[in-house]
mmCIF file of C-alpha atoms in Angstrom:
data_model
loop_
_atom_site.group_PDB
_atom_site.id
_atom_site.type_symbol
_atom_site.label_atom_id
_atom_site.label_comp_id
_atom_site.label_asym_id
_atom_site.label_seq_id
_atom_site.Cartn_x
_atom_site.Cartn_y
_atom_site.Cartn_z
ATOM 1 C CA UNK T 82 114.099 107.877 54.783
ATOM 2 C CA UNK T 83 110.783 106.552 53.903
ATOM 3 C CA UNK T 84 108.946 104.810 56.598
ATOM 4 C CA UNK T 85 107.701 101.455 55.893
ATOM 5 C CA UNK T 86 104.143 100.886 56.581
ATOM 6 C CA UNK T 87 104.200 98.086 59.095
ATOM 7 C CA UNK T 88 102.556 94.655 57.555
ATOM 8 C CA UNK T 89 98.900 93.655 58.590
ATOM 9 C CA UNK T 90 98.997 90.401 59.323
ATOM 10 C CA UNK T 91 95.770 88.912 57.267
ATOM 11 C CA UNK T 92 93.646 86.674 59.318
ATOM 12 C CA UNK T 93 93.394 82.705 58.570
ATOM 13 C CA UNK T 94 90.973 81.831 56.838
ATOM 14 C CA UNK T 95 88.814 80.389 59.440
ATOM 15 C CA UNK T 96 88.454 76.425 59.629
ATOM 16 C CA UNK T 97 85.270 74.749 59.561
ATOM 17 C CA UNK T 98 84.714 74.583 62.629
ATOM 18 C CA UNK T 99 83.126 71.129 64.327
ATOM 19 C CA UNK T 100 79.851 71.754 65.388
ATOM 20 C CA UNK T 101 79.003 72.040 69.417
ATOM 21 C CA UNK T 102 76.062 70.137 71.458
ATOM 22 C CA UNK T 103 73.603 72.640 70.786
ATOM 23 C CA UNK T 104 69.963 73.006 72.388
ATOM 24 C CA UNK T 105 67.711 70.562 70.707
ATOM 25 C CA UNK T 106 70.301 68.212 69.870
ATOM 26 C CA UNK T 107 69.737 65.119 71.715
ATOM 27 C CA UNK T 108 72.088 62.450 73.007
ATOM 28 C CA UNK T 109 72.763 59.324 71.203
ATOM 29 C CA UNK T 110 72.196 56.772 74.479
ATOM 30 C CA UNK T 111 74.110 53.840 74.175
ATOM 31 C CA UNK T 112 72.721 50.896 76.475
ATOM 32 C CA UNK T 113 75.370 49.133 78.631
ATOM 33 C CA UNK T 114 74.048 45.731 79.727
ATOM 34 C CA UNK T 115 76.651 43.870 81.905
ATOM 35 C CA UNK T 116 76.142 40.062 81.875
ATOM 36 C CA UNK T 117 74.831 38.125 84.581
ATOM 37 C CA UNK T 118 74.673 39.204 88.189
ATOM 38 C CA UNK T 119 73.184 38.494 91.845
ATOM 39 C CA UNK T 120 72.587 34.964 92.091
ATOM 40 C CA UNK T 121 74.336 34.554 88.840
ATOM 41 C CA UNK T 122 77.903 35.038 89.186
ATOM 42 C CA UNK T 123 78.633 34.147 85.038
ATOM 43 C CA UNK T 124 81.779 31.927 84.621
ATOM 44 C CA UNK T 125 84.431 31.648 86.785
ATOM 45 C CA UNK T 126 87.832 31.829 86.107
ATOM 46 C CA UNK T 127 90.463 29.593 87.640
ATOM 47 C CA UNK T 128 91.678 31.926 90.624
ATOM 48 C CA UNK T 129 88.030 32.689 91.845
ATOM 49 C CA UNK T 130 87.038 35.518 89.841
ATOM 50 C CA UNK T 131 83.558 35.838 88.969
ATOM 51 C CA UNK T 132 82.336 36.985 85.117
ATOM 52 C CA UNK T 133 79.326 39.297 86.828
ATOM 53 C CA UNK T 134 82.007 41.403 88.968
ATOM 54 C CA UNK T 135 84.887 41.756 85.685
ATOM 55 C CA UNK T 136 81.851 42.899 83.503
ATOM 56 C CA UNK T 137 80.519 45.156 85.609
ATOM 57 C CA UNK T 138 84.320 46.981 86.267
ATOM 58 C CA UNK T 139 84.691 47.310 82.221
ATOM 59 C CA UNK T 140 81.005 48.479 82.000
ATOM 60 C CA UNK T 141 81.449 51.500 84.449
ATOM 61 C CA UNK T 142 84.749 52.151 82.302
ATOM 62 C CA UNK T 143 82.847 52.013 79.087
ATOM 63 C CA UNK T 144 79.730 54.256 80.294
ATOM 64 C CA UNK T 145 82.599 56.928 82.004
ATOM 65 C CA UNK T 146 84.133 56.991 78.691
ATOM 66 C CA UNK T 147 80.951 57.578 76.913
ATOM 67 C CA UNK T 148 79.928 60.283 79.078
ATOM 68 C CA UNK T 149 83.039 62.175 78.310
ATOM 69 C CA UNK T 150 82.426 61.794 74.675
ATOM 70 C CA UNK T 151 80.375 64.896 73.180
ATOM 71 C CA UNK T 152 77.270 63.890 71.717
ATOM 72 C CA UNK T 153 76.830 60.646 73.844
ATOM 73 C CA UNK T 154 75.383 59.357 76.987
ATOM 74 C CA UNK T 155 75.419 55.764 78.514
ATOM 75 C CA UNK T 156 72.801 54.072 79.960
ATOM 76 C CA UNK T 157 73.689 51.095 82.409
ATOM 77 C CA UNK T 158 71.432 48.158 82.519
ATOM 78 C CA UNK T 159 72.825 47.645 86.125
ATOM 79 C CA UNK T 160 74.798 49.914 88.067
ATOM 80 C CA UNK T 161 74.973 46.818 90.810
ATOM 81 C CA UNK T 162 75.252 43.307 91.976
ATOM 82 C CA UNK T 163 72.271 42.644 90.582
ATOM 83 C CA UNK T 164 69.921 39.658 89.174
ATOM 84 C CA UNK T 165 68.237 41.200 85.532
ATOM 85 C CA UNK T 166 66.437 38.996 83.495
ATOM 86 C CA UNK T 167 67.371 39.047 79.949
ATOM 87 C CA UNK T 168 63.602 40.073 78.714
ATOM 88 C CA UNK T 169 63.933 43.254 81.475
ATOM 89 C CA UNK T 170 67.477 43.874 80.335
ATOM 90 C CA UNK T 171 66.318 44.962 76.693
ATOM 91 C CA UNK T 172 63.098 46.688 78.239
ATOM 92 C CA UNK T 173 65.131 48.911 80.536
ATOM 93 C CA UNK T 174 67.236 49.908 77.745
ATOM 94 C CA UNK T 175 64.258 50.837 75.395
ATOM 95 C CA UNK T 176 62.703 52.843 78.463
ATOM 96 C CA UNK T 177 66.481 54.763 78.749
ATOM 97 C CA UNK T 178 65.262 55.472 74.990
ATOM 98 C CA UNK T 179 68.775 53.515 73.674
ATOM 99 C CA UNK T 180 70.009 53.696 70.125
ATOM 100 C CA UNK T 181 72.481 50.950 70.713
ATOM 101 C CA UNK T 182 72.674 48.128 72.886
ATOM 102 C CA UNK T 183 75.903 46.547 74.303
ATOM 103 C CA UNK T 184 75.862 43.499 76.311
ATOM 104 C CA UNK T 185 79.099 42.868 78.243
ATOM 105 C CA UNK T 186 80.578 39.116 78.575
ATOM 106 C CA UNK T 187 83.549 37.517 79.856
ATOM 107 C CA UNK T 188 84.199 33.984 77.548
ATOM 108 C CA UNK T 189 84.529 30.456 78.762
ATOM 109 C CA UNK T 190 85.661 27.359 77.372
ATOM 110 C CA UNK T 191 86.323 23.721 78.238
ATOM 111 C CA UNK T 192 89.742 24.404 76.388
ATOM 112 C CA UNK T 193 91.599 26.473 78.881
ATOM 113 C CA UNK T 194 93.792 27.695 76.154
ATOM 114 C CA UNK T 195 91.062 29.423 74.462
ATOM 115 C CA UNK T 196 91.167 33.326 74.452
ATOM 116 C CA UNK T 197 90.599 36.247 72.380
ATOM 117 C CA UNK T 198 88.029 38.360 71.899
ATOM 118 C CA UNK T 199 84.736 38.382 70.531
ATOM 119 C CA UNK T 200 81.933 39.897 69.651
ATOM 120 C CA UNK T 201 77.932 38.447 68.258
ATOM 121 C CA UNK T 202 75.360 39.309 67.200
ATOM 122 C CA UNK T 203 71.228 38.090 66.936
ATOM 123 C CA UNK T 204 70.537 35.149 64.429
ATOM 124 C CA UNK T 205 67.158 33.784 64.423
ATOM 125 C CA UNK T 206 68.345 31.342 62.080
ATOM 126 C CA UNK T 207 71.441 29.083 63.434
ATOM 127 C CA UNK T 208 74.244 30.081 64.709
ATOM 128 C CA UNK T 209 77.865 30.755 62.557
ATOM 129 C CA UNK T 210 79.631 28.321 64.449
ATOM 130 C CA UNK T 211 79.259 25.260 67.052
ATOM 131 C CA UNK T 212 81.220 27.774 69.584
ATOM 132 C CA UNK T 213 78.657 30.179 69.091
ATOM 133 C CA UNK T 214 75.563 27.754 69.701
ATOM 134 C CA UNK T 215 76.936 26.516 72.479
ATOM 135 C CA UNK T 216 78.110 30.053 74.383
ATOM 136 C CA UNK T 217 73.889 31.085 73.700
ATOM 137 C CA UNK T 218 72.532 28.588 74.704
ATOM 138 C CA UNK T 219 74.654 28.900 78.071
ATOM 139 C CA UNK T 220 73.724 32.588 78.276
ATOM 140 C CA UNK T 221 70.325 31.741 77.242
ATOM 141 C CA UNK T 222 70.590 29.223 80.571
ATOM 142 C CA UNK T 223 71.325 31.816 82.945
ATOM 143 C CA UNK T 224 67.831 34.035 82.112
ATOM 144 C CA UNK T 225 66.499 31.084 84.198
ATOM 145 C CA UNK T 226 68.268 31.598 87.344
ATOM 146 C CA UNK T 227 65.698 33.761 88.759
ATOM 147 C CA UNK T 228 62.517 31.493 88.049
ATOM 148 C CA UNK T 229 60.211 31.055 84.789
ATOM 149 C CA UNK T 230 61.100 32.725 81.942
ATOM 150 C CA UNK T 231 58.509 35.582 80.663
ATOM 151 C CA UNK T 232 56.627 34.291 77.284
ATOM 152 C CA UNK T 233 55.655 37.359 75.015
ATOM 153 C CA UNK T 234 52.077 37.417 73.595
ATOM 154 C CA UNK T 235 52.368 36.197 69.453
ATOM 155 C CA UNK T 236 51.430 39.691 68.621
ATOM 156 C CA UNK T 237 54.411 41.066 70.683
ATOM 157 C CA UNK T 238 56.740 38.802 68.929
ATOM 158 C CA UNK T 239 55.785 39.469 65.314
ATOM 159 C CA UNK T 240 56.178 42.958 66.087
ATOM 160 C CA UNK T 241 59.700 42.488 67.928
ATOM 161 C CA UNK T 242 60.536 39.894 64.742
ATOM 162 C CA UNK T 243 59.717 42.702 62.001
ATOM 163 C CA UNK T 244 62.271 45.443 64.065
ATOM 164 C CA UNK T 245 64.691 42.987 64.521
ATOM 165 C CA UNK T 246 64.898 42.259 61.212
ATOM 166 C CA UNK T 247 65.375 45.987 60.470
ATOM 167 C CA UNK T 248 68.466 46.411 62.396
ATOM 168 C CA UNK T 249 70.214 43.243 62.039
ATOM 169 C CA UNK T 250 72.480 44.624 59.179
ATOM 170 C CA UNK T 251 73.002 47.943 61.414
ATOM 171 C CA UNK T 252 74.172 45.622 64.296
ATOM 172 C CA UNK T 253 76.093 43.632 62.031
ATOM 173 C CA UNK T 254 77.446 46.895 60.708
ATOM 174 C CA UNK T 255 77.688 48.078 64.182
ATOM 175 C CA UNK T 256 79.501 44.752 65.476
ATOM 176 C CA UNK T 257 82.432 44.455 62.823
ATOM 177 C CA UNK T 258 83.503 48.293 63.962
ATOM 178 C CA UNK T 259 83.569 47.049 67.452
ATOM 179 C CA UNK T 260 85.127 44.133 66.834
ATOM 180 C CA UNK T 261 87.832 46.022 64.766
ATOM 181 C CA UNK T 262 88.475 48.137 67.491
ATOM 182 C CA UNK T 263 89.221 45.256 69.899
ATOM 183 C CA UNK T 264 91.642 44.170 67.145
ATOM 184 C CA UNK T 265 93.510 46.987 68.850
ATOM 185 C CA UNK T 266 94.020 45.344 72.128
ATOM 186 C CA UNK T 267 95.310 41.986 71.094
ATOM 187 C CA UNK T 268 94.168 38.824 69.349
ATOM 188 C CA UNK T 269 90.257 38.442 68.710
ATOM 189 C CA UNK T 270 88.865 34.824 69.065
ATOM 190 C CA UNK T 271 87.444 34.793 65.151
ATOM 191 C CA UNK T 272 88.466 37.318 62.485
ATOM 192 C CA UNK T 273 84.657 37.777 61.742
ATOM 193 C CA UNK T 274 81.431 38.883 63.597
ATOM 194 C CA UNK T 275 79.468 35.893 64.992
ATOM 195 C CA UNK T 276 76.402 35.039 65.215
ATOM 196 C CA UNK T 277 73.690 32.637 67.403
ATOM 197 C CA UNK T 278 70.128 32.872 68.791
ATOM 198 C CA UNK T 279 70.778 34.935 72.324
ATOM 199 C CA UNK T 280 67.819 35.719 74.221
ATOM 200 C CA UNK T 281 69.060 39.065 75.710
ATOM 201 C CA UNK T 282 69.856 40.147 71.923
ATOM 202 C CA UNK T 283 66.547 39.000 70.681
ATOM 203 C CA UNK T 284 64.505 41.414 73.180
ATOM 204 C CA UNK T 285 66.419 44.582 71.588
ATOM 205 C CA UNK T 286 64.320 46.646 69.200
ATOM 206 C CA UNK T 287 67.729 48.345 68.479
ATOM 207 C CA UNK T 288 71.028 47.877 66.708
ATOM 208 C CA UNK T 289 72.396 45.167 69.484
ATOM 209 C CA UNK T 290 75.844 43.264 69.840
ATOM 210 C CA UNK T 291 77.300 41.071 72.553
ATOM 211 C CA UNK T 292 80.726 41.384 73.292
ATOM 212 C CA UNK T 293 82.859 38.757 75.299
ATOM 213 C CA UNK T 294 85.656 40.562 76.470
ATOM 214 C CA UNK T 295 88.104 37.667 76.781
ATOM 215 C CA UNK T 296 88.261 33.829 78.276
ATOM 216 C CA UNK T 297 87.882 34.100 81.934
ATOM 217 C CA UNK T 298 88.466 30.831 81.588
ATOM 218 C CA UNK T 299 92.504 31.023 80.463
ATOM 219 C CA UNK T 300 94.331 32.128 83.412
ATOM 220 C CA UNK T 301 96.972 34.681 81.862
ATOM 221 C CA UNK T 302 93.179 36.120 80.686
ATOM 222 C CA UNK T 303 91.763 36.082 83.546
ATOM 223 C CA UNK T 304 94.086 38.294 85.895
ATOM 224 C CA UNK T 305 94.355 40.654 82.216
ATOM 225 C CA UNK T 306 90.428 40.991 82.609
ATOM 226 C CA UNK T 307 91.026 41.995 86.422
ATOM 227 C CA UNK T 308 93.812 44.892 85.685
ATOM 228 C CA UNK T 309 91.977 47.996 85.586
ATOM 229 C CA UNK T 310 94.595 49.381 82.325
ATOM 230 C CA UNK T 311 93.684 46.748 80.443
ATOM 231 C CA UNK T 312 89.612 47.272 81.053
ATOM 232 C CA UNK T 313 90.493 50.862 79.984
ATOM 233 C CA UNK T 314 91.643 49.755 76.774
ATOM 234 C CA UNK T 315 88.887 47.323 76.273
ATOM 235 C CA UNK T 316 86.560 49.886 76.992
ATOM 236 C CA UNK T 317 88.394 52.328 74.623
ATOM 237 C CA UNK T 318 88.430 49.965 71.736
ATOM 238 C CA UNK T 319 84.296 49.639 72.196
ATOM 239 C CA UNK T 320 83.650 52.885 72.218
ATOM 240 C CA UNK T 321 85.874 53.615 69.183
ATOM 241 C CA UNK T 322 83.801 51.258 67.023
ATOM 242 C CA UNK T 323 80.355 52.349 68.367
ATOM 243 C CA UNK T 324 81.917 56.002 66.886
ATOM 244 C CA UNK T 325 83.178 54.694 64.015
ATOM 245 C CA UNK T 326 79.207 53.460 63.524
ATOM 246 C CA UNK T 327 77.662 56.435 64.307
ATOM 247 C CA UNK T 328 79.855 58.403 62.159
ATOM 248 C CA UNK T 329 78.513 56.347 59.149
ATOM 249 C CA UNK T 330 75.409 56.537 60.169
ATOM 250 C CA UNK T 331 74.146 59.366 62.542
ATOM 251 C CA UNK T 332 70.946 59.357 64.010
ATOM 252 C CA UNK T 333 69.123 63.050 62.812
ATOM 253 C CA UNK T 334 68.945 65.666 65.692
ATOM 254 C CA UNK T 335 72.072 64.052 67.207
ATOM 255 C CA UNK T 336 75.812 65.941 67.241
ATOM 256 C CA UNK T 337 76.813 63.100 64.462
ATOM 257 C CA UNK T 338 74.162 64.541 62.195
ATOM 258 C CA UNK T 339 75.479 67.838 62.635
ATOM 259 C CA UNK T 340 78.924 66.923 62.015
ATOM 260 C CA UNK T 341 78.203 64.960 58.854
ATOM 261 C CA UNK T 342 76.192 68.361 57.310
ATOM 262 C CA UNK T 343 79.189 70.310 58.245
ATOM 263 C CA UNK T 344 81.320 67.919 56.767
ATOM 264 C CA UNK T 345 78.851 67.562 53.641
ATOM 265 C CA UNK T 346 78.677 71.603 53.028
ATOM 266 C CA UNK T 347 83.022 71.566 53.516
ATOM 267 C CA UNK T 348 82.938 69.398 50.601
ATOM 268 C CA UNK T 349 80.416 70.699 48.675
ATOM 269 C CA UNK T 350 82.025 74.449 49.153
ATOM 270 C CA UNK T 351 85.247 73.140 47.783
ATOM 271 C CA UNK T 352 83.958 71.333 44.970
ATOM 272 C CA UNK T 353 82.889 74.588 43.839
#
């Protein structure tokens, strides 16, 4: 009988691969600034706990989840129970060479049923909401804690003022990811992004958001903001909007950019 020439399996077509850190790629940094500290405990919720300690925790989550993301690294403002100022807390992450910065808050409120969410970011120009004037000008309070507060020269500030004004639609951009991502994890305060004058915010010469976690101040959100699952999943939900971001819009030289030319040359090939 005739023998039947056994069947070659054809190799798959091979996938477009994603694209590996490479040499010459650098990082995107993303600046991790947790709120208040030393002398400054932050608000305090109703069993005792202290905003500076919760903020820290979710901080180290956030910058251990960032270092396990490929094409990332995090940058921690403080790594400590420490007192920052906010001017220094911008300047450290512009020496780290950041291309994002992320302040991280725990909410308070007079209203004890207040929770949720939330996440701001600069306005040099009013705030969106009485809530939001009145949580800056409390954070704005606590730069004072450790003695004068450092006046720029008017050079300095026009200078600041013109790159601000450059990346406020990036952090706005940057912000509604983030805040979609929290969306995630239960109830934000607003629906929208909000905005107000906040000193630590106005030192960044980056795309810059502050994000209050939760109210400290509700009690059923305050031992939530102390169980280390749920500051996983706050961290998560950060980080998936800061990736969301930098998908849209990736830095050149970085993994992202790489991606999105792989991506770009995927879809050009099958257009073909």
């Amino acid at each position: 009988p005739a023998t039947i020439p056994p069947q070659v399996a054809q190799p798959p077509a091979p996938a477009a691969r994603p694209p590996l850190v490479q040499a010459g790629m650098r990082p995107l940094v993303i600046a991790i600034d947790p709120g208040h500290g030393g002398q400054d405990p932050g608000a305090i919720g109703p069993a005792g706990t202290y905003e500076k300690h919760i903020v820290l925790a979710i901080s180290r989550e956030l910058a251990r989840q960032i270092n396990a993301t490929p094409g990332m690294r995090a940058y921690l403002v403080r790594d400590r129970d420490e007192f920052v100022d906010l001017p220094q807390r911008a300047r450290r992450a512009r020496q780290a060479g950041a291309d994002m910065f992320v302040s991280i808050h725990a909410d308070a409120a007079h209203n004890r049923a207040a929770y949720g969410s939330s996440v701001y970011t600069l306005s040099t120009r009013g705030a969106s909401s009485q809530q939001a004037r009145w949580l800056a000008d409390r954070e704005n309070a606590s730069g004072l804690v450790g003695g004068a507060r450092l006046e720029r020269d008017v050079l300095s500030n026009v200078l600041l003022d013109l790159a601000q004004s450059g990346h406020m639609k990036a952090s706005q951009e940057a912000a509604s990811h983030v805040l979609e991502g929290l969306r995630s994890v239960g109830k934000t305060h607003k629906p929208q992004v909000e905005y107000a004058n906040f000193s630590v915010l106005r030192n960044a010469d980056m795309p810059a958001m502050l994000v209050e976690t939760g109210f400290i101040s509700n009690a059923d959100e305050e031992q939530r903001l102390k169980d280390p699952a749920h500051q996983r999943c706050l961290a998560e939900a950060v980080l998936n909007g800061i990736d969301q971001y930098f998908v849209n819009q990736p830095p050149p030289g970085t993994l992202y950019a790489a991606r999105a030319a792989t991506e770009a040359e995927a879809v050009a090939g099958g257009s073909r």
